[in-house]
N, CA, C and O atoms as a DFTB+ gen file, in Angstrom:
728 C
 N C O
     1  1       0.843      -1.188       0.000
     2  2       0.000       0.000       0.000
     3  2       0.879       1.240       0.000
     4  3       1.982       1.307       0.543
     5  1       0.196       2.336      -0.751
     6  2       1.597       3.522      -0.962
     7  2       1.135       4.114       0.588
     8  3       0.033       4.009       1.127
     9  1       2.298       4.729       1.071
    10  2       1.880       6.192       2.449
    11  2       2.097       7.168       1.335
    12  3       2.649       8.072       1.962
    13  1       2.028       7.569       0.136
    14  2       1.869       8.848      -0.387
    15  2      -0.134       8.946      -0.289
    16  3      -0.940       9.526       0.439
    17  1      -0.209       8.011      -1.481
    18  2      -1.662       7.780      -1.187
    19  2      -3.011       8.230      -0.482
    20  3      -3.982       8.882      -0.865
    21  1      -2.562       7.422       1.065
    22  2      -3.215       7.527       1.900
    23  2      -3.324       9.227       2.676
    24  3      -4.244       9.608       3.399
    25  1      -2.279       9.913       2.321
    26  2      -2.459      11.324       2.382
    27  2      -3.493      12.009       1.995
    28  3      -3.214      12.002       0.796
    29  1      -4.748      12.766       2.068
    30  2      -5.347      13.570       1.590
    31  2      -4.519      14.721       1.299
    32  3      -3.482      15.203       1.755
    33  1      -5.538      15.055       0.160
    34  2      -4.762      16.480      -1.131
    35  2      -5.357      17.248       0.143
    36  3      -6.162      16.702       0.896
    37  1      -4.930      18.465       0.312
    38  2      -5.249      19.252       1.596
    39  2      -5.871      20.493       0.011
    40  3      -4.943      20.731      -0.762
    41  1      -7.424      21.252      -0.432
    42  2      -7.745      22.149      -1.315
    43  2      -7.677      23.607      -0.861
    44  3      -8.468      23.851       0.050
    45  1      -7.048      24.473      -1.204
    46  2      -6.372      25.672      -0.077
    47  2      -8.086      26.601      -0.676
    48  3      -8.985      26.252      -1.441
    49  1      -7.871      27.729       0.072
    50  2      -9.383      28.345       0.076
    51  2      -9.814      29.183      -1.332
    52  3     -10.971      29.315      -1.732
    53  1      -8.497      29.758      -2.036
    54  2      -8.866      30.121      -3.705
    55  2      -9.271      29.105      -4.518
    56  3     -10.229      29.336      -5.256
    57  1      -8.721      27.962      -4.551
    58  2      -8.985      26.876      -4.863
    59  2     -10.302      26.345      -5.314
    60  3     -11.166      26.100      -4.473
    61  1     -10.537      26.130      -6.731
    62  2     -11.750      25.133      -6.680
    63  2     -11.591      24.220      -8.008
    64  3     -11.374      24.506      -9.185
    65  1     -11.880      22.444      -7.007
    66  2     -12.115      21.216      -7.817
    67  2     -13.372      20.843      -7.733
    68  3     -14.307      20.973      -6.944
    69  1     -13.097      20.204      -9.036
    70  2     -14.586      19.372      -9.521
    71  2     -14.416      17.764      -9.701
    72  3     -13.794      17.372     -10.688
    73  1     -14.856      16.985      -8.939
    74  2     -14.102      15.373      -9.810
    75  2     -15.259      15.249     -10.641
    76  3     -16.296      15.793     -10.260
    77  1     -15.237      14.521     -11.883
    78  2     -16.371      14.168     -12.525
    79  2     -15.919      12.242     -12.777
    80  3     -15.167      11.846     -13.667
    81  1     -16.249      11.812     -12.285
    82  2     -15.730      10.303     -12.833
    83  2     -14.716      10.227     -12.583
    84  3     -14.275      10.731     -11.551
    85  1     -14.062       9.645     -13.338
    86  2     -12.246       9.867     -13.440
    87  2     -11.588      11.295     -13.948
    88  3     -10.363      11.361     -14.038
    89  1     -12.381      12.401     -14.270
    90  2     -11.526      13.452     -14.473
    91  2     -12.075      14.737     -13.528
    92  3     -13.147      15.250     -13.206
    93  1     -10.861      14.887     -13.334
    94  2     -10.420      15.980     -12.156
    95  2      -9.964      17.073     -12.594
    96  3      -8.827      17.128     -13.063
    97  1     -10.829      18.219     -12.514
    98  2     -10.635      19.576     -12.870
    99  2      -9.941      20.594     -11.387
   100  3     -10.269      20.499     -10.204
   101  1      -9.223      21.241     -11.831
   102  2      -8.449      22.149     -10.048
   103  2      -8.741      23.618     -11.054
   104  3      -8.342      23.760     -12.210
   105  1      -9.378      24.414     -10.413
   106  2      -9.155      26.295     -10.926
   107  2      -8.284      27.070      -9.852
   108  3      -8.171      26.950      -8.632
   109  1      -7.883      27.664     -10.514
   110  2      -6.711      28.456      -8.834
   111  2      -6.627      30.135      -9.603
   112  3      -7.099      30.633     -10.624
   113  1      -5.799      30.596      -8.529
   114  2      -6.040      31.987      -9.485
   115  2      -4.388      32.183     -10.526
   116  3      -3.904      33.282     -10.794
   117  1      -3.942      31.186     -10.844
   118  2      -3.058      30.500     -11.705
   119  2      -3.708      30.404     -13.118
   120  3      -3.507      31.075     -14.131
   121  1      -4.362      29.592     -12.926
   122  2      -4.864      28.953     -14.635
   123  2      -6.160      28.086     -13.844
   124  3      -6.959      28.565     -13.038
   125  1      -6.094      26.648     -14.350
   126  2      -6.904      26.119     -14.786
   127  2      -6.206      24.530     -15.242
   128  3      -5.307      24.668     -16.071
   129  1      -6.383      23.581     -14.977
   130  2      -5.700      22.046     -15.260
   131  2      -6.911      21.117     -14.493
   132  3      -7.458      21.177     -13.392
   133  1      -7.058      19.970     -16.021
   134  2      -7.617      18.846     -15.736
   135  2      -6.791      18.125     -16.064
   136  3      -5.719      18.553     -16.490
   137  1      -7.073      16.758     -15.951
   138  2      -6.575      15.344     -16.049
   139  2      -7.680      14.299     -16.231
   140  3      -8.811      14.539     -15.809
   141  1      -7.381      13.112     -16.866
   142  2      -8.215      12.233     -16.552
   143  2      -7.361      11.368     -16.383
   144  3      -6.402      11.144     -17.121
   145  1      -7.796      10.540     -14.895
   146  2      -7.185       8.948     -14.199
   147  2      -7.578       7.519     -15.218
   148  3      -8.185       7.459     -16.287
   149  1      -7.069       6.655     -14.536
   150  2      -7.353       5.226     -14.834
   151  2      -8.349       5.239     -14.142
   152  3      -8.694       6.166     -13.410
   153  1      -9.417       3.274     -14.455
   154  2     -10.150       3.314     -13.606
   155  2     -10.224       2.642     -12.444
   156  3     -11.189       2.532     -11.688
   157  1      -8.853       2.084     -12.330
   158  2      -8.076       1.462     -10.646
   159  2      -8.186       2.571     -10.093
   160  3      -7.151       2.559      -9.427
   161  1      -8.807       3.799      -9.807
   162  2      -8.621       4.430      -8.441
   163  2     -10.120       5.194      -8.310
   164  3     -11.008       5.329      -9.152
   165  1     -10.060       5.499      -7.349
   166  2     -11.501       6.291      -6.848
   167  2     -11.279       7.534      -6.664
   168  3     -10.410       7.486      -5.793
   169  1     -11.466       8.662      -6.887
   170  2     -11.362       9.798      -6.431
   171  2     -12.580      10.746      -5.986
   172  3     -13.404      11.031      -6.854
   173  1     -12.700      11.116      -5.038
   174  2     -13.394      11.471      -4.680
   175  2     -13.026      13.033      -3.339
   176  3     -12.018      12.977      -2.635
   177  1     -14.038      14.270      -3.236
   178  2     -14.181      15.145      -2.715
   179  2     -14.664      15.268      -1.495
   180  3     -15.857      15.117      -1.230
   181  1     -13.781      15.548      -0.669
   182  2     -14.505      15.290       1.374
   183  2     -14.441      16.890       1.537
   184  3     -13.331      17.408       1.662
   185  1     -15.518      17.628       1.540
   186  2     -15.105      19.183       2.551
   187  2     -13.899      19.722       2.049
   188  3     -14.082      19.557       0.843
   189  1     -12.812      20.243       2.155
   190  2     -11.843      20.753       1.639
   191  2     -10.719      20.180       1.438
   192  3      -9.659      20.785       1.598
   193  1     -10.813      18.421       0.902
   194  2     -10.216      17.743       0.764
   195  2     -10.153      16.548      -0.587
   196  3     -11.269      16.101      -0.849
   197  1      -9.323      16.144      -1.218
   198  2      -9.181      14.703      -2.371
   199  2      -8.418      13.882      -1.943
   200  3      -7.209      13.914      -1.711
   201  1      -9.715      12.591      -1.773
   202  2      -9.355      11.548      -1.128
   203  2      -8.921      10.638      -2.382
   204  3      -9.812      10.612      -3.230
   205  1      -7.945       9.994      -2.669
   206  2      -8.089       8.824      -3.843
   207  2      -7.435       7.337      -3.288
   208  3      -6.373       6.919      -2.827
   209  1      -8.672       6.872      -3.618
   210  2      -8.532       5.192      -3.032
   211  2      -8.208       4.130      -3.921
   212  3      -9.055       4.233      -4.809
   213  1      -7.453       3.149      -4.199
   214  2      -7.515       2.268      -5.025
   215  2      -8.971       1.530      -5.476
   216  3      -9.487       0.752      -4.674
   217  1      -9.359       1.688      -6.257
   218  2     -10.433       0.951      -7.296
   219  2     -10.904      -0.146      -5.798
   220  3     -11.680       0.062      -4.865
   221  1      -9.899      -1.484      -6.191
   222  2     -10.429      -2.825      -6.509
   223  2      -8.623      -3.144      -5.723
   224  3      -7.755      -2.276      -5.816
   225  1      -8.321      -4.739      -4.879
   226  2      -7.119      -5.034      -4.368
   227  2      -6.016      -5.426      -5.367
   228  3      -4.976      -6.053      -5.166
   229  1      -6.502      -4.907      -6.466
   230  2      -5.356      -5.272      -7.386
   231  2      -4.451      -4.802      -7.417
   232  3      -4.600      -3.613      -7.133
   233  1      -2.689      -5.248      -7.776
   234  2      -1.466      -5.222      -8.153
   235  2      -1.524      -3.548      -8.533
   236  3      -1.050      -2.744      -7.732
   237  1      -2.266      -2.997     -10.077
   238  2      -2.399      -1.990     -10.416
   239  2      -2.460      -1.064      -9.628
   240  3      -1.607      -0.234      -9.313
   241  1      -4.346      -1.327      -9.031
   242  2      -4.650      -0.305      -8.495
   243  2      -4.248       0.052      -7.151
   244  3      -4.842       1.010      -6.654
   245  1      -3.183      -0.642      -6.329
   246  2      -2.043      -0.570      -5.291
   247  2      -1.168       0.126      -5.991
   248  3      -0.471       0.955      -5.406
   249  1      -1.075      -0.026      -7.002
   250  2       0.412       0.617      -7.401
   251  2      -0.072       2.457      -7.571
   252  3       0.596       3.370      -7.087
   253  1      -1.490       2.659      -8.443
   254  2      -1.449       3.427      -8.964
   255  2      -1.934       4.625      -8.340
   256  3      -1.578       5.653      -8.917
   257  1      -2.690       4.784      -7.260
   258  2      -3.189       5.551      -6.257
   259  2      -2.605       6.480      -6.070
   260  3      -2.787       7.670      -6.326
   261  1      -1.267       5.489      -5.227
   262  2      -0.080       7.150      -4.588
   263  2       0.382       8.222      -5.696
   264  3       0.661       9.403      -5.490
   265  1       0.400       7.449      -7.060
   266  2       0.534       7.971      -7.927
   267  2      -0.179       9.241      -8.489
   268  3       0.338      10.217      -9.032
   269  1      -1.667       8.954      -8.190
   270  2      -2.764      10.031      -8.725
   271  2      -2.454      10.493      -7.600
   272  3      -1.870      11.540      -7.878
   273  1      -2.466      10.406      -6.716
   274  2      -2.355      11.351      -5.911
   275  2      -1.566      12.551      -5.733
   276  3      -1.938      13.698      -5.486
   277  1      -0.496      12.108      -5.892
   278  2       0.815      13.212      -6.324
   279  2       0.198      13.867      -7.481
   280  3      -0.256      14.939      -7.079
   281  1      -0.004      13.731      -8.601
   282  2      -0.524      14.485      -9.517
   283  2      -1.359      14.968      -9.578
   284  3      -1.777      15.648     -10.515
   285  1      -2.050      14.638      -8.117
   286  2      -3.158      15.992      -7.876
   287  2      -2.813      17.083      -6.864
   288  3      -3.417      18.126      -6.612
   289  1      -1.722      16.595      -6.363
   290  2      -1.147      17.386      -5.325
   291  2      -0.302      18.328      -6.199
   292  3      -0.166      19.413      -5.634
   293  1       0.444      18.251      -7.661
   294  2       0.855      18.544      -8.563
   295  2       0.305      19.968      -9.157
   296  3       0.854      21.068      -9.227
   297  1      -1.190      19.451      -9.616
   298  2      -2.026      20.343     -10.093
   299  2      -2.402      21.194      -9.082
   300  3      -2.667      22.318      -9.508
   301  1      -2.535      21.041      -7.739
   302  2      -3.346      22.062      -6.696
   303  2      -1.973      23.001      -7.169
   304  3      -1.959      23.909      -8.001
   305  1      -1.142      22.613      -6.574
   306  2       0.268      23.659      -6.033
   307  2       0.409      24.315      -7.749
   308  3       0.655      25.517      -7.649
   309  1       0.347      23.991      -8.878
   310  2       0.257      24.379      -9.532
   311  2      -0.234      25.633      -9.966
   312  3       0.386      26.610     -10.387
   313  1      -1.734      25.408      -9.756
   314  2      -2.711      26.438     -10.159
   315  2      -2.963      27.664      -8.662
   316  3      -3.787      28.579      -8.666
   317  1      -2.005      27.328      -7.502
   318  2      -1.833      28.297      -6.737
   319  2      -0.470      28.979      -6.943
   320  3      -0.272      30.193      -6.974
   321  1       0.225      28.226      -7.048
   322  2       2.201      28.979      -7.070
   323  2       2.205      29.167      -8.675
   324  3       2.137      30.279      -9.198
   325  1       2.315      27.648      -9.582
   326  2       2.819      27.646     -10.752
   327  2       4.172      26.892     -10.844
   328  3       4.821      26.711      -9.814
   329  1       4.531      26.531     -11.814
   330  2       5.962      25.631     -11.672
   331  2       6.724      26.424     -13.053
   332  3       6.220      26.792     -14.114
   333  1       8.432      26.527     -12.447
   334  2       9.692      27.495     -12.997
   335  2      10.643      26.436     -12.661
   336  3      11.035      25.827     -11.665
   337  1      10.930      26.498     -14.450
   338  2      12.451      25.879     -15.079
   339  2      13.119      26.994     -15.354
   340  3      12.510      27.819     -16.036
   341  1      14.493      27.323     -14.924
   342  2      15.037      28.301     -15.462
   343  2      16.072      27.051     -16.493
   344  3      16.504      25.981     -16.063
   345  1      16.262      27.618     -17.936
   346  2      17.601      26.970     -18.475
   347  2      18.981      28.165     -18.712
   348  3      19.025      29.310     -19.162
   349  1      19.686      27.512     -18.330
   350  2      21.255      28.474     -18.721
   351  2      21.687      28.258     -20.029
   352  3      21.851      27.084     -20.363
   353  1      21.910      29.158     -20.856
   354  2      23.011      28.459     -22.284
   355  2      23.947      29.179     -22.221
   356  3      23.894      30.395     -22.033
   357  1      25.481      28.143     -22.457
   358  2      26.333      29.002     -22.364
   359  2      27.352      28.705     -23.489
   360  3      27.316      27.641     -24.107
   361  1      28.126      29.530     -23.702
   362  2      28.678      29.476     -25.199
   363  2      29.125      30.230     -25.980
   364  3      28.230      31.013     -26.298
   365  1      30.283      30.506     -26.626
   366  2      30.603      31.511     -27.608
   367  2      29.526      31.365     -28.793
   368  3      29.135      30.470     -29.542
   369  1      29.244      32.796     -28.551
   370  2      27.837      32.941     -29.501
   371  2      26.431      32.619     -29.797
   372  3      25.820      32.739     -30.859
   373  1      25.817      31.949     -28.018
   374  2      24.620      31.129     -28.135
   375  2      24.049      32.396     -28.041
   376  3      24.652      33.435     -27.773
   377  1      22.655      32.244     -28.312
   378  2      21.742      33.413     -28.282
   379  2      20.600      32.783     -28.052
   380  3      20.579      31.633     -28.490
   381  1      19.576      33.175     -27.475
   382  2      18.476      33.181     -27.405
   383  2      17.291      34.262     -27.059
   384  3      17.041      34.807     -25.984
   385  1      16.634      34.389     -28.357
   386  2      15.419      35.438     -28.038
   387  2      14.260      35.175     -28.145
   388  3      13.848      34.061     -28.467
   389  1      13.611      36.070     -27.915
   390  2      11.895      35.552     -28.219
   391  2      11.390      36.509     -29.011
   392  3      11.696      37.686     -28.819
   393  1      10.450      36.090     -30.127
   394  2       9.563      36.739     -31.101
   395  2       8.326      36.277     -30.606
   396  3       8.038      35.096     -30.411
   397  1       7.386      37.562     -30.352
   398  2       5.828      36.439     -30.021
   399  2       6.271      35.197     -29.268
   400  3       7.163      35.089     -28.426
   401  1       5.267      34.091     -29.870
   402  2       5.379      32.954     -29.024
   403  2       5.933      31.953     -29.728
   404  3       5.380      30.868     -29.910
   405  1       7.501      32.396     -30.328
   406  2       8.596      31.710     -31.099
   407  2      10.005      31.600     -30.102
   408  3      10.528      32.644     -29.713
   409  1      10.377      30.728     -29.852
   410  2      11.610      30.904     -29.308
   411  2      12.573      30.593     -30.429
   412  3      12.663      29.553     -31.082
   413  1      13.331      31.797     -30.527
   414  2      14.554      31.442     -31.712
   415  2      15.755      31.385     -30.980
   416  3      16.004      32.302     -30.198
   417  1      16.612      30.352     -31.130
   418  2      17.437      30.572     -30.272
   419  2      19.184      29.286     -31.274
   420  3      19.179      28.127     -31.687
   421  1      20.144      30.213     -31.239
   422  2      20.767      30.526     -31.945
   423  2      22.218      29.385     -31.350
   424  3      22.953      30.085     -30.653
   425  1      22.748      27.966     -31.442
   426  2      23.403      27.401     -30.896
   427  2      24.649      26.748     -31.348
   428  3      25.183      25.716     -30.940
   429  1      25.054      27.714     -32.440
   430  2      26.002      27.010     -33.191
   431  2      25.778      26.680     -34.490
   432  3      26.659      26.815     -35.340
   433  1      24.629      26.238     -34.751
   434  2      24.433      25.558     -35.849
   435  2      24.523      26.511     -36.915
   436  3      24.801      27.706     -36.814
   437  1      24.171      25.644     -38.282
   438  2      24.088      26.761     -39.117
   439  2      23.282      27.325     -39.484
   440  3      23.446      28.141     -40.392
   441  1      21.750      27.034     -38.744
   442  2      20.701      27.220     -39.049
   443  2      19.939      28.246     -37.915
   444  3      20.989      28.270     -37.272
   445  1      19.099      29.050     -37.166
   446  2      18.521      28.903     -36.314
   447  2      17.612      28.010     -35.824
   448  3      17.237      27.171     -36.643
   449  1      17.004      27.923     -34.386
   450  2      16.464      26.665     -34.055
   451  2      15.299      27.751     -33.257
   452  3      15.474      28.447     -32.257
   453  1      13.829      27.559     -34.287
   454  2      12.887      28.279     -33.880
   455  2      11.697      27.026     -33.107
   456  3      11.148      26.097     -33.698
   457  1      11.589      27.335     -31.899
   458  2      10.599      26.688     -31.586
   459  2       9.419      27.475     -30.555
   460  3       9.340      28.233     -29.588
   461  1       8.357      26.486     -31.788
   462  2       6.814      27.484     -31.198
   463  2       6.513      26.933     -29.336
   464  3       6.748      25.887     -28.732
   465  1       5.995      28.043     -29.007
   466  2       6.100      27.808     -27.446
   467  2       4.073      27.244     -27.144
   468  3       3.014      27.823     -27.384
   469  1       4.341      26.181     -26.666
   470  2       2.831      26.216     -26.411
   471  2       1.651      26.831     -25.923
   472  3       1.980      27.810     -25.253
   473  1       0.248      26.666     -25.970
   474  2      -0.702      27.509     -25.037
   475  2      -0.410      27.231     -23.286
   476  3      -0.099      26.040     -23.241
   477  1      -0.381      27.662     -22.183
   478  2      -0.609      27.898     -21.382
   479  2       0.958      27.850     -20.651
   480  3       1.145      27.685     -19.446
   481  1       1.995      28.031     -21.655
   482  2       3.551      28.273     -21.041
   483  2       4.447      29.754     -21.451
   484  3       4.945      30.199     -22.486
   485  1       4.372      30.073     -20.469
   486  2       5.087      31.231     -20.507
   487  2       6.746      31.447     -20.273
   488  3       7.313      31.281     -19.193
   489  1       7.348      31.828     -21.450
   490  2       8.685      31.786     -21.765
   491  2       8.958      33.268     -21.914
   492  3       8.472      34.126     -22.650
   493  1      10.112      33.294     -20.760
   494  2      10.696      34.390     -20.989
   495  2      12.382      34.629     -20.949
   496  3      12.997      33.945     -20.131
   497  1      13.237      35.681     -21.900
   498  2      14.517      35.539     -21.806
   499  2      15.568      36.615     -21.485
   500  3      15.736      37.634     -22.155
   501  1      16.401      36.200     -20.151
   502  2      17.068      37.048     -20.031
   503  2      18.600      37.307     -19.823
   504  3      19.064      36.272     -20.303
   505  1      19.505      37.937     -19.468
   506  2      20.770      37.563     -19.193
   507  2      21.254      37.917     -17.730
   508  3      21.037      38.867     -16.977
   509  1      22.078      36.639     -17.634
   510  2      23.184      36.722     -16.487
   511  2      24.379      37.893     -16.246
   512  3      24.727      38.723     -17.086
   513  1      24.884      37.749     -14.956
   514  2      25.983      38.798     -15.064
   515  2      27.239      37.954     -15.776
   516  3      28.310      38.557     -15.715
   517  1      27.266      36.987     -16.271
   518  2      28.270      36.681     -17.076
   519  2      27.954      36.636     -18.472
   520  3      28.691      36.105     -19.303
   521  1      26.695      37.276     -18.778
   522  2      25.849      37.527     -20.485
   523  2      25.384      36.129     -20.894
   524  3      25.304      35.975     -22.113
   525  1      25.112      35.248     -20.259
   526  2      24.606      34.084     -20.645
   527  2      23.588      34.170     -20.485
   528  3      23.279      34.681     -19.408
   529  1      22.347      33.699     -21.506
   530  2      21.141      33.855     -21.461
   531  2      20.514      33.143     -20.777
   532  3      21.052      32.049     -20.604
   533  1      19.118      33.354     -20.055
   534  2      18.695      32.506     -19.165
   535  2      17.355      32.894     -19.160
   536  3      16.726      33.890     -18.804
   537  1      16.868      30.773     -20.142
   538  2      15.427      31.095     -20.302
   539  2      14.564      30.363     -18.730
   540  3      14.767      29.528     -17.849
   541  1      13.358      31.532     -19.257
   542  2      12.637      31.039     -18.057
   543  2      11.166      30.099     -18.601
   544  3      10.247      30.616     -19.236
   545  1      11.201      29.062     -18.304
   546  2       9.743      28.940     -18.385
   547  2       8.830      28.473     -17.421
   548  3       9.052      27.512     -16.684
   549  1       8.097      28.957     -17.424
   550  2       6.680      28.706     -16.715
   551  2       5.334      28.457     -16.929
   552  3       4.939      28.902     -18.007
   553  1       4.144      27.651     -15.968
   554  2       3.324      27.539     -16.553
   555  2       2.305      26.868     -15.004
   556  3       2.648      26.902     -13.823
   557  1       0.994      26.298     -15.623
   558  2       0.553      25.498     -13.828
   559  2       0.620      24.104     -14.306
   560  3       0.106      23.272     -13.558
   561  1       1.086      23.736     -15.266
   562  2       1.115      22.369     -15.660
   563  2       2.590      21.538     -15.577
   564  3       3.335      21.551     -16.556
   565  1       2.969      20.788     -14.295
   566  2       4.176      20.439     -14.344
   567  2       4.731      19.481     -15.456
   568  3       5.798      19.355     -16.056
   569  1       3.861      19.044     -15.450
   570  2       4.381      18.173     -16.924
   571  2       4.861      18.863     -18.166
   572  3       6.017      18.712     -18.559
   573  1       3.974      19.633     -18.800
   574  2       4.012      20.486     -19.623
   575  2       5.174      21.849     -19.955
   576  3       5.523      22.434     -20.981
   577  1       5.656      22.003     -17.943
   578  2       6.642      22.820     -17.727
   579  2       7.849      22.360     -18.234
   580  3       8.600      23.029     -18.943
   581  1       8.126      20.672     -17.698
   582  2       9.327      19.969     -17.821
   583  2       9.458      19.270     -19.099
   584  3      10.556      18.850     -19.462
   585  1       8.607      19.151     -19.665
   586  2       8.662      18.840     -21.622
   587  2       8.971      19.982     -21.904
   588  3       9.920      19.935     -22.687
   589  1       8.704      20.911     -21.705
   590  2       9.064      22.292     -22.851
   591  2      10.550      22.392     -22.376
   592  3      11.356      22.145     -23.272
   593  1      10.996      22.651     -21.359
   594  2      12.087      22.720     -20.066
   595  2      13.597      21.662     -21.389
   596  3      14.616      22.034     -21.970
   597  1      12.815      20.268     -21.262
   598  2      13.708      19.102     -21.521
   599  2      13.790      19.214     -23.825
   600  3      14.533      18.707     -24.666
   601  1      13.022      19.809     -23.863
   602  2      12.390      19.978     -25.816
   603  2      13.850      20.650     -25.668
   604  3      14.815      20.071     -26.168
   605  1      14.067      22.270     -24.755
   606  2      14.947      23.244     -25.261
   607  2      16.421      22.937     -25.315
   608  3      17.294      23.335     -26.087
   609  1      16.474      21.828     -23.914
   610  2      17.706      21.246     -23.701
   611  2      18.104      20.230     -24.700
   612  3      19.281      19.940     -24.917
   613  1      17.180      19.747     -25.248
   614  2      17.781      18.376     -26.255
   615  2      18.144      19.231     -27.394
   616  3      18.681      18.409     -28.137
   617  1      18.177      20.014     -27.813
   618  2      18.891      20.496     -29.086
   619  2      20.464      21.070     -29.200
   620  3      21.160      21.305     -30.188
   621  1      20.759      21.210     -27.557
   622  2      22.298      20.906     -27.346
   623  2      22.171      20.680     -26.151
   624  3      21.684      21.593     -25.484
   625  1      22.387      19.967     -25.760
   626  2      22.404      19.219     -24.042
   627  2      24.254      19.478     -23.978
   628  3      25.057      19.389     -24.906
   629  1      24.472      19.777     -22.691
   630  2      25.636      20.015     -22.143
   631  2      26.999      18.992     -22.622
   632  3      27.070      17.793     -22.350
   633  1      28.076      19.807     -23.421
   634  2      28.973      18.829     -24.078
   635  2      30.180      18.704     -22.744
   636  3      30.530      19.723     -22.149
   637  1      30.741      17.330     -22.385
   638  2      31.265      17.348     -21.348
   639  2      33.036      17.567     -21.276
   640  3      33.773      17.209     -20.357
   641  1      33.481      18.379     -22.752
   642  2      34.745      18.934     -22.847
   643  2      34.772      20.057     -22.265
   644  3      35.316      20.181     -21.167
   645  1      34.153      21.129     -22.940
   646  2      33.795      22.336     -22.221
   647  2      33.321      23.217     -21.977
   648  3      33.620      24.406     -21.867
   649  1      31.758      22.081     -21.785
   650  2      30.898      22.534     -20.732
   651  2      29.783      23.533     -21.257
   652  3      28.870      24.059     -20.621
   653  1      30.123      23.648     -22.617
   654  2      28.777      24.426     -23.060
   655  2      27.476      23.620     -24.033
   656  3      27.353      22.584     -24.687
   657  1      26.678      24.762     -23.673
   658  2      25.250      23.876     -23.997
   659  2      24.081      24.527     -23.179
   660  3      24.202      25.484     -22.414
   661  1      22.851      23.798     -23.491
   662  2      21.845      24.231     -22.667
   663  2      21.459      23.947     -21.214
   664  3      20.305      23.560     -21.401
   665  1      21.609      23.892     -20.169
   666  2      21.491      23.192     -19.198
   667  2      20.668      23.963     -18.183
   668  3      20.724      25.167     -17.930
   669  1      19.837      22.959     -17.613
   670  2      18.350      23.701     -15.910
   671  2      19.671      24.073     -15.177
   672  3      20.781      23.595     -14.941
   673  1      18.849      25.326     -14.922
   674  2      20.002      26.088     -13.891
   675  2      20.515      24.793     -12.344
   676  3      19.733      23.855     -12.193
   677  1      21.088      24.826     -11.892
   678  2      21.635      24.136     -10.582
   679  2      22.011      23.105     -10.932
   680  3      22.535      22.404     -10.067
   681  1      21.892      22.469     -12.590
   682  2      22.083      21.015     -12.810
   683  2      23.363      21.064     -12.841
   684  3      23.837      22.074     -13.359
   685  1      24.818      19.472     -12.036
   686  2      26.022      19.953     -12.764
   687  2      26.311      18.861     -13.407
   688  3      25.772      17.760     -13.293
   689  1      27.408      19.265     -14.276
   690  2      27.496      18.017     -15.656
   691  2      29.124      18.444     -15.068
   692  3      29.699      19.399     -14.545
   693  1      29.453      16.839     -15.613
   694  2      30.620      16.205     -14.711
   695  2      31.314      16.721     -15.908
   696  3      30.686      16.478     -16.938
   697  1      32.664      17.498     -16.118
   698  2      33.516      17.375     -16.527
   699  2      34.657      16.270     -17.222
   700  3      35.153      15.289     -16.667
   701  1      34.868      16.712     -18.464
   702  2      36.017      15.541     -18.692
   703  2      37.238      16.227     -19.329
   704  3      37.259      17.192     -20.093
   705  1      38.435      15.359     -18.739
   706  2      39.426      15.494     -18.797
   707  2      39.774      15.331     -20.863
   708  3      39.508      14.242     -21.373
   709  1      40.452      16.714     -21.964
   710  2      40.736      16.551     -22.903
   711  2      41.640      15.654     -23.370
   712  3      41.982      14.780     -22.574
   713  1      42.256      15.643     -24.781
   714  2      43.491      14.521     -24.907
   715  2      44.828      15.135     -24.416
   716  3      44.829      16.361     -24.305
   717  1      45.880      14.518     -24.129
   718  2      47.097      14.797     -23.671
   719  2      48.241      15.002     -24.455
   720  3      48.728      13.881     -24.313
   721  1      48.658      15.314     -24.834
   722  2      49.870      15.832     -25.750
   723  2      51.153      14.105     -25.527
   724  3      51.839      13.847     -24.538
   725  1      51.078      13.577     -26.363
   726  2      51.973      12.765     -25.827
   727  2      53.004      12.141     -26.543
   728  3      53.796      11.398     -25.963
């Protein structure tokens, strides 16, 4: 049995959910995020609380509970705070700007690398005191935060000679030693 699970979602007082069946709507003064569950779990609304119980004693629906649960605990904190990826790029000559809701952002290649930013994520770009740009994105959808977050990084993910690339701020990438003159 999970102890995440068995936690009730605690619904703070701006806050308002709806369960309908398996899909779970949260409004906050954030945005707005639904989901829809499997049907191994129960979810259900107590007073200012989301209780979610496993379905039925099955393997699954043991497994999958603690699971919804977090992802509703996900969406509350969401649509009250919001969830922030900052990425760093660093590099002779990386650039990154924003047009509208285009991120163009400039990494070496020979091409630029324009990518459209989705509905309900907000990207913004700025610089460090060492001129390295540093995008921000945000949004109330954590999932949605960390796909857009992980999209920007895969088009140069951190090279481990030296060290430039796109990388989530605080992340560190291990260094490697070059060739030796010999």
């Amino acid at each position: 049995m999970s102890r995440v699970g068995k936690v009730p979602v605690i619904i703070p007082p701006k806050v308002k959910a709806v369960v309908n069946d398996q899909k779970v709507m949260v409004e906050g003064p954030k945005g707005k995020v639904e989901k829809t569950f499997n049907q191994v779990v129960k979810i259900s609304i107590d007073g200012n609380t989301i209780i979610v119980k496993p379905n039925d004693d099955s393997r699954i629906g043991r497994a999958m509970y603690g699971t919804a649960r977090s992802i509703i605990a996900g969406m509350v904190k969401g649509v009250t705070d919001g969830f922030i990826k900052n990425l760093e790029i660093q590099g002779v000559g990386f650039k990154a700007t924003l047009k509208g809701k285009v991120l163009d952002l400039a990494l070496g290649y020979s091409h630029p690398i324009l990518m459209q930013i989705p509905t309900g994520i907000n990207v913004t770009v700025t610089e460090n005191a060492a001129k390295n740009p540093i995008i921000k994105v945000e949004g109330v959808d954590k999932q949605m935060v960390g796909q857009v977050a992980a999209k920007i990084k895969s088009y140069y993910p951190v090279e481990p000679y030296k060290g430039k690339g796109v990388r989530i701020e605080g992340e560190h990438v291990r260094r490697k030693e070059g060739k030796k003159a010999g």
